[in-house]
Each structure stands twice: as structure tokens, then as C-alpha cells.
Amino acid sequence: MHRRKFLSLLGGAGLASAMGVTKSQAASGHSFNGYPDAMGVLHDSTRCIGCRKCEEACYQVNDLPKPEKEFKDLTVLDTKRRTDAKTYTVVNKYNTAGLEHPIFRKQQCNHCMEPACASACFVKAFTKNSDGSVTYNGDLCVGCRYCMIACPFSVPTFEYDDAFDPLIQKCTMCHPRIQEGKLPGCVEICPKEALTFGRREDLLGIARDRIRKYPDRYVKHIYGEHEAGGTNWLYLSGVPHTELGQIEVGKTSAPELTSGALGAVPMVVGIWPVLLTGAYAISKRKEKIAQEEKAEAVRATRESAQEEAEAALKAAMDKATKDKAAAVEREVKKAVAEAEKAFEEKLAAAQAPAGEADTGAGESPEEEA
Amino acid sequence: MSSNQKSFWTPGNILTAFILAGGLVLTVLRFTQGIGAVTNLDDNNPWGVWIGFDLLCGVALAAGGYVTSASCYLFGLKKYHSAVRPAITTAFLGYFFVVIALLYDLGHPWRLPYPLVWSQGTTSLLFEVGLCVATYVTVLFVEWSPAALEWLGFRKIRNFVIKLTLPLTILGVVLSTMHQSSLGALFVIAPGKLHPLWYSSFLPVFFFMSSMVAGASMVIFEGALTHKGLHHKMDKTHLEEAEGVAFGMAKAASFILLGYFFIKMFDITMDNDWHYLATGYGALFMVEMLGFVALPAFLYALGVREKNLTMVRVASVFGVLGIVFNRFNVSMLAFNWQLPASERYFPHWMEIGISIFIVTLIVTTYRFIATKMPVLYEHPEYKDAH
Ligand code: SF4
Ligand code: SF4
């Protein structure tokens, strides 16, 4: 809940995933309760004697390559083993504190009700069948091994040594045999009835009955009832399941874990282009406004420049006109002054002796030139 | 050019040739003997360096493409223009070789198109990654093609492609947002396997944010490298703008890193994971948060404030290494943390060899493109055409 709230605070992308959650949860149907008649197997480790008969039956039914050591050889149990591409099931031995005898537990694919492997596979190579089994189609597999990352129980295995057709291998719950009305190989052979095959719902009933009847013998936990959203293989044990190497897996199923991230996809596709086009438009608009402002500034500058120039020209012209007028006046004055002077000279010459008048008359033509 | 004529066999080229030859041998081994023959992968550790480095780091470090083109074309930061082409070129090569590298890791490489054309596993986050990466490689190819078209002189197609810039950029950001975050979301399905300090339902958000940092850091880092190696190929605008680009990217990166740091802390607080800090994984986590998030955030901020290009470049190195460190932690070091040491994974030298081979292929191709095509400079005939 807090997460969702926080996500919505993250803005765009976060909001998208917060909103996406509800829708995709509805679509992915994470509250899936399994197929009503889905079958399963109940393993009761208080009954298991570690005889490895189930391993042998599995090897025969599935035509697997022969192991190095015989199935009769129980020293194999001294080392911890896991399933691999040639072994779909293994029985491991656990020595727990306070008990003088060891406990044995069989492991194989748990056939989850909402399998992580199937939900993770990007080519739908896995199928959850209505009989409860989870099967794999090697013709589709790309070999990315994401199913191995996703499986909470680390079940799927890979044929690393095959260069040309390496496939994922895991238990099929004997899907083909179930279809024929037969029991899974391991269940059929088990001499101690440590394995019970039946409808998952019935198995849960049986398990609860056993816990109720023998409260000292069992811990009150059916491993697989809720683990990873529920599995079709169920386990009873006398000691905490973690002591038998059964890790604590949350109740959340794979589709529920990933629905938030998947739900964000359509929102990102829907919202991002709108936001980004918006960002683009805003930056374009900013640019446009900047351009307009620039153009305006240029025009203003040009106009004021023109005015200035005109003013200067006018001033220059005015000055020029004034100068001209002054010059004319000056010339006129000069002319008048000369005319007066000439008149006075002529007058003086007429009154004075002849010698003086010659000199004065000789000067004035020179000046004119 | 003249050095080419003098001698092709420079020490750098000899080393390149040596790596490429070795890589070819390993390639033959891988495809004839199987994945098991060249890797240490096993049933508990199905993903190693080929996913952790080649895919996760490769895609994050190629984020410079969308980061730069979005800043330039969508957010109007025109001064980043000269950085777009080199970034797009690296991004295209990065993604292209991510796909090539992926072929080594797939059991049935020739079926890589299956999820797209044959059987769609739409509930898978890997499907989303695949779809986006496939589309984005195509988008990047188109975005990058003008460089090649100008080089080849195909003016008409080139002008047509240039017109597509805007929609392609938007598509690029959408696709990047989706697959960068989905790469983180891949691990959301495995709460039991990834250490609580790294596991979070926020993983997609973390991956997306850090991809932006990776993109910005790579642009700065590569800028510094090309300045050394291909200086003569850069035009005036490119050289003039380079500093501004570096500072701009640095500023963005410091903000994002700071935000990243806080939401990481918030996440740890919300899940109440503080008690893990006293463990070995806690130390690893602190190295990541302090050395590769807080430190580069600080160096970037200081470098921008002091206008100190060297400091910004140093920060970018921490940024790049930080992404690698983070992706390694999520996909390898903190993954399967509950397994006993004997069942943990350490890469085979041949796995590392192939990763080195792929990186060398990228660098070699980049050098080829940058020396032949108008990437670091504008083609004289197409000036102002943008
Ligand atoms: S146990 Fe693993 S492999 Fe088996 S169905 Fe569940 S997720 Fe798939
Ligand atoms: S390895 Fe095969 S089965 Fe497993 S997720 Fe990939 S494609 Fe699907």
C-alpha cells in the first residue's frame, strides 16, 4: 500500500505503474484458485525411507540416461544433490538436531498453480494443464533460461552440453500417464505410501487430517498450500520445512509480483508520447517566441536608426541652408560695402588731384578677379 | 590518414587483430561444443556475464542515444546538437552488438525472432524487453542512417529520413523508458533469490533512473575519449560545444543520482532492511551507494559549479563504473545469495573473452564509422540542413 502511494508520488512513470497495477491484476487473475479438479501429490517425509525407488521409476518412465551409480546405491544420499537435465527428481537426506534418524525428502517440480516459469517464458513454452501438471514444449523454447531465474524452487534445468538442441528439462508430473488414467511413476512405485496422488483439494483434506490426528508427529504447516501462490505438490513434515531445504517462499504468485511492472507498459505507451510531444511543442514555442522577439528588436532598431538618420540629415540641411543664407548676406554686404567704397572713391577722386585717383581705380579690377 | 599509409600495424591495431582472432576461435567453440563448453553456467546460475555485462550493462550504457536526442530535439537544448550524432552512433552500435552477444547466450539463437513472430509470451517481462529492443534497434538504425547516407551521397533518402527525426526521437524515448525499466523488472519475479538490499518492487524505476545517469556519463566519458583519439575528425562547432554538453549532462546526472540515492534509502527504510547493513552484503551495498552514487553525484555537482571539466570527467568514470557495478550486483553478486559458496558462479575465462571480443568489435566499428562518415563533424554539403 505504501509502495503504491509512493509510486504515485514519483510522477509520470510512477503514476503509470501505480495505476496500471489494478487493471493488470484483474486481467492476470492473480487470485486464480487453480483448476477445480487439478490433481497433485502429497509427500509425507515422516513416511519416506530414502530408498530411491521413485528416482528409478522416474528414470524408466521418462527414458532418462542411466546415472553413474546404481539406484540401489544409497551412499549417493550422503551428498546433497539437485535435479538436472538427466534427473527429474532426487531424494535428499537431512540430519536434524534432536533426531537420531535422518529425514528424507523428495524434490522435483512443484507444479505451481500459477507457475513462475510459465509466466516468465517469452514464447509460452510452458503450459499449466487442467490436470494440474506444468509441461514444457521444446519446439518453442529459445533457450534464454529466464524460467530458471524465475522459478522460486530452482527447478528447471538446462542441457548445457548440447550445442544444437539444448532444452529445458523438468518433471512433468507424468502428464502423459495421467491422461491415460495411470498414476505418476514415482507414486505408483513408492513402497511406504509416502506419496499420495489425488485431487489437490482432497490432498489438503488428507494432510489436515493427519496433522489433526497426530499433532506430535507433524508441524502445522502444509508446504505448498500457499507457497508461491500455491503448488500442486504438497508436503508434510515432522520438522520445520526449512530444515529440509525447503526455502521460505512468499505467498505471492509470479503474476502478482510482476503485474505492476507489466501494467505500466500500456500507460507508458499512452502517456509518454503525449508528454514528449508537449515538451517538444513547448520548446518549439519558446523558440518561436524568442525568434519573434528578436525580429521585433531588429525592426525597432532599424526604425530608430532611420529616425536618427533623418534628424541628422535635416539638421545638416538646415545648417546648410543657414550657411548659404549667411554666405549670401555676407556677399551682399561685401558687394554693398564695395559699391559704397567705390562710390566714395569715385567721389574722392572727383574732388582730389588726378594722381591719387589713378591708383585707386587700378586696384579694384584686381580684387574682382 | 597519413599514419594509415605509414603503417597499418600500430600497436593498437595489432592488439585489436589479436582479440578479434581469439574471439573467432571462441565463437567457433561456443557454437560447435555448446554453452557448457565455454561457460561456468549451471542449473543454479543460468545467467552469467553474458547477461550481466553484455545485456544489462550494454543496454544501460547505450542510453546516451535517447538521453541526448531527447535533450536536443524534444527539450529544445539546441547546444547539444553536435553531441547527438556520436551518441546515436554509439547507441546503435551498442544495441546492435547486444543482440549479437545475446546469440551466444541463447540455447537456440536462431529462434530469437520466435517471441515476435511465432508465439508471444505476453505475460513475460522478457517479452517486453525483446519487443522494445528489437524495435529500438530498428529506430536507432534509421536515426543513425543519415551519417551513412551523407557519406554515400544519397541525398534524397537522407533528406527524407531527416524529416522523421521528431517521431523517431519520441518513439526512441518511449521504447527506452520501457525496456530500460523492464530490465530491472526482470528480477522482480525472484524475491527469494535476490538479496533484500537489492530486491525491490521499485527495480524498474531504479533501472530507468540509473540508465539516464549511464547515458549522460557515457556521453561525457566518450567525449573525453574521442577528444583524445579522434580530435582531428571533429569540426569547430563540435569542439566548441563539447564543453557545454559535458557540463549540461553533468548537471542532469548529479540531480538524478541524488534523487536515486534518496529513493534507494527510502526503499530500504520501507522494507526495514537496515539490519543487513552489518553483513558482508551490507558492505557491498554501501560501496555501491557511497562510492558509485553519492561520490559521482558530488563530483558532478562540484565540477559543474567550479566549471572544472576534469572533475566532471572523473565523475563520469565513476558513473559508468557504478552502472556496471550495480548491474553486476543485481544479476550476479547479490543473486543466489543464499546458496553456499561452492554453488555460486564465477565466470569462465572464455565467457569474459567473448565479452571482450564483443566490446572490441564495437570500438573497431565505431572507429571505422567515425573516420569515414560525418559523425563528429557536419558534412560540408549538408550544413544548416538540420
Ligand atoms: S516449481 Fe518451478 S518449474 Fe515447477 S511449475 Fe513451479 S515455477 Fe514452474
Ligand atoms: S529457456 Fe525456453 S522455456 Fe525457459 S523461459 Fe526461455 S524460452 Fe521459455
mmCIF file of N, CA, C and O in Angstrom, chain B residues 50-68 87 90-99 129 133 136 140 175-184 203-222 260 316 319-328 330 362:
data_model
loop_
_atom_site.group_PDB
_atom_site.id
_atom_site.type_symbol
_atom_site.label_atom_id
_atom_site.label_comp_id
_atom_site.label_asym_id
_atom_site.label_seq_id
_atom_site.Cartn_x
_atom_site.Cartn_y
_atom_site.Cartn_z
ATOM 1 N N TRP B 50 27.402 -12.871 -19.627
ATOM 2 C CA TRP B 50 26.825 -12.539 -20.936
ATOM 3 C C TRP B 50 25.509 -11.788 -20.781
ATOM 4 O O TRP B 50 25.149 -10.977 -21.616
ATOM 5 N N ILE B 51 24.779 -12.089 -19.701
ATOM 6 C CA ILE B 51 23.567 -11.314 -19.438
ATOM 7 C C ILE B 51 23.920 -10.108 -18.572
ATOM 8 O O ILE B 51 23.540 -8.982 -18.867
ATOM 9 N N GLY B 52 24.706 -10.361 -17.515
ATOM 10 C CA GLY B 52 25.021 -9.297 -16.557
ATOM 11 C C GLY B 52 25.799 -8.150 -17.187
ATOM 12 O O GLY B 52 25.547 -6.985 -16.893
ATOM 13 N N PHE B 53 26.748 -8.456 -18.048
ATOM 14 C CA PHE B 53 27.537 -7.390 -18.666
ATOM 15 C C PHE B 53 27.024 -7.037 -20.059
ATOM 16 O O PHE B 53 26.605 -5.918 -20.330
ATOM 17 N N ASP B 54 27.037 -8.029 -20.960
ATOM 18 C CA ASP B 54 26.705 -7.734 -22.360
ATOM 19 C C ASP B 54 25.303 -7.155 -22.508
ATOM 20 O O ASP B 54 25.094 -6.193 -23.241
ATOM 21 N N LEU B 55 24.338 -7.745 -21.809
ATOM 22 C CA LEU B 55 22.965 -7.260 -21.974
ATOM 23 C C LEU B 55 22.658 -6.091 -21.026
ATOM 24 O O LEU B 55 22.348 -4.993 -21.463
ATOM 25 N N LEU B 56 22.767 -6.334 -19.718
ATOM 26 C CA LEU B 56 22.330 -5.314 -18.761
ATOM 27 C C LEU B 56 23.171 -4.048 -18.834
ATOM 28 O O LEU B 56 22.646 -2.937 -18.882
ATOM 29 N N CYS B 57 24.497 -4.208 -18.842
ATOM 30 C CA CYS B 57 25.355 -3.023 -18.911
ATOM 31 C C CYS B 57 25.312 -2.430 -20.309
ATOM 32 O O CYS B 57 25.256 -1.214 -20.488
ATOM 33 N N GLY B 58 25.343 -3.308 -21.305
ATOM 34 C CA GLY B 58 25.348 -2.831 -22.695
ATOM 35 C C GLY B 58 24.189 -1.900 -22.959
ATOM 36 O O GLY B 58 24.362 -0.793 -23.486
ATOM 37 N N VAL B 59 23.008 -2.334 -22.579
ATOM 38 C CA VAL B 59 21.809 -1.536 -22.846
ATOM 39 C C VAL B 59 21.821 -0.242 -22.038
ATOM 40 O O VAL B 59 21.466 0.823 -22.538
ATOM 41 N N ALA B 60 22.263 -0.322 -20.770
ATOM 42 C CA ALA B 60 22.278 0.894 -19.946
ATOM 43 C C ALA B 60 23.285 1.901 -20.499
ATOM 44 O O ALA B 60 22.989 3.093 -20.599
ATOM 45 N N LEU B 61 24.453 1.415 -20.883
ATOM 46 C CA LEU B 61 25.497 2.334 -21.332
ATOM 47 C C LEU B 61 25.193 2.918 -22.709
ATOM 48 O O LEU B 61 25.731 3.947 -23.084
ATOM 49 N N ALA B 62 24.304 2.269 -23.435
ATOM 50 C CA ALA B 62 23.928 2.803 -24.745
ATOM 51 C C ALA B 62 22.779 3.800 -24.612
ATOM 52 O O ALA B 62 22.245 4.269 -25.599
ATOM 53 N N ALA B 63 22.417 4.138 -23.373
ATOM 54 C CA ALA B 63 21.289 5.046 -23.158
ATOM 55 C C ALA B 63 21.603 6.472 -23.584
ATOM 56 O O ALA B 63 20.701 7.303 -23.672
ATOM 57 N N GLY B 64 22.891 6.760 -23.857
ATOM 58 C CA GLY B 64 23.264 8.101 -24.305
ATOM 59 C C GLY B 64 22.462 8.533 -25.520
ATOM 60 O O GLY B 64 22.207 9.713 -25.717
ATOM 61 N N GLY B 65 22.052 7.583 -26.324
ATOM 62 C CA GLY B 65 21.293 7.884 -27.535
ATOM 63 C C GLY B 65 19.995 8.594 -27.224
ATOM 64 O O GLY B 65 19.736 9.686 -27.726
ATOM 65 N N TYR B 66 19.188 7.986 -26.366
ATOM 66 C CA TYR B 66 17.886 8.619 -26.113
ATOM 67 C C TYR B 66 18.033 9.850 -25.235
ATOM 68 O O TYR B 66 17.333 10.849 -25.420
ATOM 69 N N VAL B 67 18.995 9.819 -24.305
ATOM 70 C CA VAL B 67 19.185 10.965 -23.414
ATOM 71 C C VAL B 67 19.563 12.208 -24.228
ATOM 72 O O VAL B 67 18.971 13.276 -24.084
ATOM 73 N N THR B 68 20.530 12.038 -25.135
ATOM 74 C CA THR B 68 20.997 13.188 -25.906
ATOM 75 C C THR B 68 19.967 13.671 -26.915
ATOM 76 O O THR B 68 19.702 14.864 -27.031
ATOM 77 N N ALA B 87 26.339 10.216 -30.185
ATOM 78 C CA ALA B 87 25.571 9.442 -29.199
ATOM 79 C C ALA B 87 24.676 8.421 -29.894
ATOM 80 O O ALA B 87 24.565 7.271 -29.462
ATOM 81 N N THR B 90 26.870 5.555 -31.188
ATOM 82 C CA THR B 90 27.253 4.593 -30.142
ATOM 83 C C THR B 90 26.054 3.777 -29.707
ATOM 84 O O THR B 90 26.174 2.579 -29.460
ATOM 85 N N ALA B 91 24.914 4.434 -29.567
ATOM 86 C CA ALA B 91 23.728 3.711 -29.116
ATOM 87 C C ALA B 91 23.363 2.621 -30.117
ATOM 88 O O ALA B 91 23.111 1.471 -29.742
ATOM 89 N N PHE B 92 23.382 2.969 -31.376
ATOM 90 C CA PHE B 92 23.034 1.978 -32.397
ATOM 91 C C PHE B 92 24.005 0.797 -32.339
ATOM 92 O O PHE B 92 23.601 -0.361 -32.292
ATOM 93 N N LEU B 93 25.297 1.109 -32.300
ATOM 94 C CA LEU B 93 26.279 0.021 -32.231
ATOM 95 C C LEU B 93 26.099 -0.787 -30.957
ATOM 96 O O LEU B 93 26.145 -2.013 -30.967
ATOM 97 N N GLY B 94 25.879 -0.072 -29.842
ATOM 98 C CA GLY B 94 25.683 -0.745 -28.559
ATOM 99 C C GLY B 94 24.565 -1.759 -28.641
ATOM 100 O O GLY B 94 24.744 -2.934 -28.331
ATOM 101 N N TYR B 95 23.407 -1.311 -29.095
ATOM 102 C CA TYR B 95 22.249 -2.210 -29.153
ATOM 103 C C TYR B 95 22.464 -3.323 -30.162
ATOM 104 O O TYR B 95 22.106 -4.466 -29.932
ATOM 105 N N PHE B 96 23.026 -2.973 -31.300
ATOM 106 C CA PHE B 96 23.234 -3.979 -32.331
ATOM 107 C C PHE B 96 24.105 -5.116 -31.780
ATOM 108 O O PHE B 96 23.792 -6.289 -31.927
ATOM 109 N N PHE B 97 25.153 -4.731 -31.056
ATOM 110 C CA PHE B 97 26.041 -5.769 -30.542
ATOM 111 C C PHE B 97 25.485 -6.462 -29.307
ATOM 112 O O PHE B 97 25.876 -7.575 -28.995
ATOM 113 N N VAL B 98 24.569 -5.807 -28.614
ATOM 114 C CA VAL B 98 23.865 -6.501 -27.532
ATOM 115 C C VAL B 98 23.126 -7.693 -28.136
ATOM 116 O O VAL B 98 23.146 -8.804 -27.601
ATOM 117 N N VAL B 99 22.481 -7.463 -29.266
ATOM 118 C CA VAL B 99 21.740 -8.544 -29.915
ATOM 119 C C VAL B 99 22.706 -9.638 -30.362
ATOM 120 O O VAL B 99 22.461 -10.827 -30.167
ATOM 121 N N VAL B 129 11.000 -6.682 -22.998
ATOM 122 C CA VAL B 129 12.375 -6.288 -23.301
ATOM 123 C C VAL B 129 12.690 -6.608 -24.759
ATOM 124 O O VAL B 129 13.194 -5.766 -25.504
ATOM 125 N N VAL B 133 13.553 -3.826 -27.515
ATOM 126 C CA VAL B 133 14.923 -3.763 -28.015
ATOM 127 C C VAL B 133 14.926 -3.974 -29.525
ATOM 128 O O VAL B 133 15.587 -3.249 -30.263
ATOM 129 N N TYR B 136 13.648 -0.836 -31.045
ATOM 130 C CA TYR B 136 14.560 0.288 -30.830
ATOM 131 C C TYR B 136 15.823 0.176 -31.685
ATOM 132 O O TYR B 136 16.333 1.187 -32.160
ATOM 133 N N LEU B 140 16.974 3.114 -33.999
ATOM 134 C CA LEU B 140 18.325 3.676 -33.943
ATOM 135 C C LEU B 140 19.016 3.578 -35.293
ATOM 136 O O LEU B 140 19.738 4.484 -35.701
ATOM 137 N N LEU B 175 10.337 3.768 -26.138
ATOM 138 C CA LEU B 175 10.888 2.414 -26.116
ATOM 139 C C LEU B 175 11.964 2.275 -25.050
ATOM 140 O O LEU B 175 12.038 1.270 -24.345
ATOM 141 N N SER B 176 12.787 3.314 -24.895
ATOM 142 C CA SER B 176 13.856 3.238 -23.900
ATOM 143 C C SER B 176 13.291 3.184 -22.498
ATOM 144 O O SER B 176 13.708 2.376 -21.684
ATOM 145 N N THR B 177 12.325 4.057 -22.212
ATOM 146 C CA THR B 177 11.699 4.046 -20.896
ATOM 147 C C THR B 177 11.241 2.633 -20.581
ATOM 148 O O THR B 177 11.458 2.115 -19.493
ATOM 149 N N MET B 178 10.591 2.022 -21.568
ATOM 150 C CA MET B 178 10.010 0.714 -21.324
ATOM 151 C C MET B 178 11.056 -0.366 -21.110
ATOM 152 O O MET B 178 11.008 -1.101 -20.132
ATOM 153 N N HIS B 179 12.018 -0.474 -22.022
ATOM 154 C CA HIS B 179 12.909 -1.628 -21.838
ATOM 155 C C HIS B 179 13.983 -1.387 -20.786
ATOM 156 O O HIS B 179 14.410 -2.325 -20.125
ATOM 157 N N GLN B 180 14.397 -0.123 -20.608
ATOM 158 C CA GLN B 180 15.376 0.114 -19.528
ATOM 159 C C GLN B 180 14.779 -0.298 -18.196
ATOM 160 O O GLN B 180 15.425 -0.927 -17.374
ATOM 161 N N SER B 181 13.509 0.062 -17.973
ATOM 162 C CA SER B 181 12.907 -0.302 -16.695
ATOM 163 C C SER B 181 12.573 -1.791 -16.654
ATOM 164 O O SER B 181 12.696 -2.427 -15.614
ATOM 165 N N SER B 182 12.177 -2.355 -17.778
ATOM 166 C CA SER B 182 11.833 -3.781 -17.779
ATOM 167 C C SER B 182 13.032 -4.665 -17.461
ATOM 168 O O SER B 182 12.880 -5.750 -16.910
ATOM 169 N N LEU B 183 14.222 -4.188 -17.812
ATOM 170 C CA LEU B 183 15.399 -4.990 -17.477
ATOM 171 C C LEU B 183 15.501 -5.156 -15.968
ATOM 172 O O LEU B 183 15.855 -6.213 -15.462
ATOM 173 N N GLY B 184 15.148 -4.093 -15.238
ATOM 174 C CA GLY B 184 15.123 -4.208 -13.786
ATOM 175 C C GLY B 184 13.966 -5.085 -13.347
ATOM 176 O O GLY B 184 14.096 -5.905 -12.433
ATOM 177 N N LEU B 203 12.467 -1.893 -8.596
ATOM 178 C CA LEU B 203 13.590 -2.179 -9.512
ATOM 179 C C LEU B 203 13.430 -1.524 -10.889
ATOM 180 O O LEU B 203 14.396 -0.985 -11.424
ATOM 181 N N PRO B 204 12.219 -1.554 -11.469
ATOM 182 C CA PRO B 204 12.077 -0.891 -12.773
ATOM 183 C C PRO B 204 12.411 0.598 -12.699
ATOM 184 O O PRO B 204 13.102 1.124 -13.579
ATOM 185 N N VAL B 205 11.951 1.269 -11.643
ATOM 186 C CA VAL B 205 12.236 2.703 -11.501
ATOM 187 C C VAL B 205 13.738 2.927 -11.318
ATOM 188 O O VAL B 205 14.331 3.805 -11.947
ATOM 189 N N PHE B 206 14.362 2.088 -10.489
ATOM 190 C CA PHE B 206 15.808 2.211 -10.271
ATOM 191 C C PHE B 206 16.577 2.042 -11.575
ATOM 192 O O PHE B 206 17.491 2.803 -11.873
ATOM 193 N N PHE B 207 16.210 1.031 -12.314
ATOM 194 C CA PHE B 207 16.925 0.778 -13.567
ATOM 195 C C PHE B 207 16.733 1.932 -14.545
ATOM 196 O O PHE B 207 17.652 2.312 -15.248
ATOM 197 N N PHE B 208 15.519 2.467 -14.578
ATOM 198 C CA PHE B 208 15.270 3.560 -15.525
ATOM 199 C C PHE B 208 16.087 4.792 -15.148
ATOM 200 O O PHE B 208 16.775 5.382 -15.987
ATOM 201 N N MET B 209 16.035 5.160 -13.863
ATOM 202 C CA MET B 209 16.785 6.347 -13.437
ATOM 203 C C MET B 209 18.273 6.171 -13.686
ATOM 204 O O MET B 209 18.941 7.067 -14.203
ATOM 205 N N SER B 210 18.785 5.002 -13.318
ATOM 206 C CA SER B 210 20.227 4.837 -13.481
ATOM 207 C C SER B 210 20.616 4.754 -14.955
ATOM 208 O O SER B 210 21.740 5.068 -15.308
ATOM 209 N N SER B 211 19.677 4.376 -15.809
ATOM 210 C CA SER B 211 20.023 4.362 -17.239
ATOM 211 C C SER B 211 20.247 5.781 -17.746
ATOM 212 O O SER B 211 21.091 6.011 -18.613
ATOM 213 N N MET B 212 19.495 6.741 -17.184
ATOM 214 C CA MET B 212 19.716 8.130 -17.610
ATOM 215 C C MET B 212 21.108 8.585 -17.178
ATOM 216 O O MET B 212 21.814 9.258 -17.935
ATOM 217 N N VAL B 213 21.486 8.214 -15.952
ATOM 218 C CA VAL B 213 22.827 8.562 -15.477
ATOM 219 C C VAL B 213 23.873 7.899 -16.364
ATOM 220 O O VAL B 213 24.860 8.521 -16.763
ATOM 221 N N ALA B 214 23.613 6.624 -16.687
ATOM 222 C CA ALA B 214 24.556 5.898 -17.536
ATOM 223 C C ALA B 214 24.700 6.603 -18.873
ATOM 224 O O ALA B 214 25.817 6.802 -19.369
ATOM 225 N N GLY B 215 23.586 7.005 -19.437
ATOM 226 C CA GLY B 215 23.611 7.675 -20.738
ATOM 227 C C GLY B 215 24.423 8.956 -20.671
ATOM 228 O O GLY B 215 25.345 9.164 -21.465
ATOM 229 N N ALA B 216 24.113 9.796 -19.674
ATOM 230 C CA ALA B 216 24.817 11.071 -19.543
ATOM 231 C C ALA B 216 26.305 10.842 -19.297
ATOM 232 O O ALA B 216 27.158 11.475 -19.915
ATOM 233 N N SER B 217 26.630 9.903 -18.393
ATOM 234 C CA SER B 217 28.038 9.648 -18.076
ATOM 235 C C SER B 217 28.795 9.154 -19.297
ATOM 236 O O SER B 217 29.935 9.530 -19.538
ATOM 237 N N MET B 218 28.131 8.303 -20.081
ATOM 238 C CA MET B 218 28.805 7.774 -21.262
ATOM 239 C C MET B 218 29.072 8.877 -22.279
ATOM 240 O O MET B 218 30.118 8.877 -22.927
ATOM 241 N N VAL B 219 28.117 9.808 -22.422
ATOM 242 C CA VAL B 219 28.331 10.898 -23.377
ATOM 243 C C VAL B 219 29.574 11.699 -22.978
ATOM 244 O O VAL B 219 30.417 12.025 -23.814
ATOM 245 N N ILE B 220 29.713 11.975 -21.676
ATOM 246 C CA ILE B 220 30.881 12.731 -21.200
ATOM 247 C C ILE B 220 32.161 11.918 -21.378
ATOM 248 O O ILE B 220 33.160 12.390 -21.911
ATOM 249 N N PHE B 221 32.072 10.669 -20.943
ATOM 250 C CA PHE B 221 33.238 9.777 -20.978
ATOM 251 C C PHE B 221 33.734 9.576 -22.407
ATOM 252 O O PHE B 221 34.915 9.735 -22.704
ATOM 253 N N GLU B 222 32.798 9.262 -23.298
ATOM 254 C CA GLU B 222 33.167 9.062 -24.699
ATOM 255 C C GLU B 222 33.700 10.327 -25.315
ATOM 256 O O GLU B 222 34.628 10.301 -26.114
ATOM 257 N N TYR B 260 18.124 9.390 -6.977
ATOM 258 C CA TYR B 260 18.276 7.932 -6.919
ATOM 259 C C TYR B 260 18.712 7.509 -5.514
ATOM 260 O O TYR B 260 18.176 6.586 -4.924
ATOM 261 N N SER B 316 32.379 11.092 -14.427
ATOM 262 C CA SER B 316 31.738 10.231 -15.428
ATOM 263 C C SER B 316 32.307 8.817 -15.375
ATOM 264 O O SER B 316 31.593 7.846 -15.602
ATOM 265 N N GLY B 319 30.557 7.219 -12.686
ATOM 266 C CA GLY B 319 29.184 6.970 -13.121
ATOM 267 C C GLY B 319 29.097 5.696 -13.943
ATOM 268 O O GLY B 319 28.245 4.836 -13.702
ATOM 269 N N VAL B 320 30.002 5.575 -14.913
ATOM 270 C CA VAL B 320 29.997 4.405 -15.789
ATOM 271 C C VAL B 320 30.297 3.133 -14.984
ATOM 272 O O VAL B 320 29.572 2.137 -15.074
ATOM 273 N N LEU B 321 31.353 3.192 -14.160
ATOM 274 C CA LEU B 321 31.689 2.015 -13.358
ATOM 275 C C LEU B 321 30.552 1.657 -12.406
ATOM 276 O O LEU B 321 30.285 0.491 -12.139
ATOM 277 N N GLY B 322 29.881 2.691 -11.906
ATOM 278 C CA GLY B 322 28.789 2.476 -10.973
ATOM 279 C C GLY B 322 27.658 1.676 -11.593
ATOM 280 O O GLY B 322 27.085 0.793 -10.948
ATOM 281 N N ILE B 323 27.353 1.976 -12.849
ATOM 282 C CA ILE B 323 26.292 1.229 -13.524
ATOM 283 C C ILE B 323 26.703 -0.226 -13.663
ATOM 284 O O ILE B 323 25.932 -1.149 -13.377
ATOM 285 N N VAL B 324 27.948 -0.435 -14.079
ATOM 286 C CA VAL B 324 28.438 -1.798 -14.246
ATOM 287 C C VAL B 324 28.356 -2.536 -12.906
ATOM 288 O O VAL B 324 27.861 -3.654 -12.813
ATOM 289 N N PHE B 325 28.800 -1.853 -11.860
ATOM 290 C CA PHE B 325 28.794 -2.447 -10.521
ATOM 291 C C PHE B 325 27.373 -2.803 -10.099
ATOM 292 O O PHE B 325 27.100 -3.908 -9.622
ATOM 293 N N ASN B 326 26.456 -1.875 -10.322
ATOM 294 C CA ASN B 326 25.065 -2.115 -9.933
ATOM 295 C C ASN B 326 24.461 -3.287 -10.698
ATOM 296 O O ASN B 326 23.835 -4.181 -10.112
ATOM 297 N N ARG B 327 24.678 -3.314 -11.981
ATOM 298 C CA ARG B 327 24.097 -4.404 -12.783
ATOM 299 C C ARG B 327 24.725 -5.749 -12.390
ATOM 300 O O ARG B 327 24.057 -6.773 -12.386
ATOM 301 N N PHE B 328 26.007 -5.728 -12.087
ATOM 302 C CA PHE B 328 26.666 -6.969 -11.637
ATOM 303 C C PHE B 328 26.079 -7.423 -10.305
ATOM 304 O O PHE B 328 25.843 -8.610 -10.090
ATOM 305 N N VAL B 330 23.065 -6.826 -9.038
ATOM 306 C CA VAL B 330 21.708 -7.344 -9.176
ATOM 307 C C VAL B 330 21.707 -8.717 -9.855
ATOM 308 O O VAL B 330 21.020 -9.634 -9.415
ATOM 309 N N ILE B 362 32.727 -3.466 -31.123
ATOM 310 C CA ILE B 362 32.030 -2.173 -31.074
ATOM 311 C C ILE B 362 33.020 -1.029 -31.327
ATOM 312 O O ILE B 362 32.786 -0.164 -32.160
#
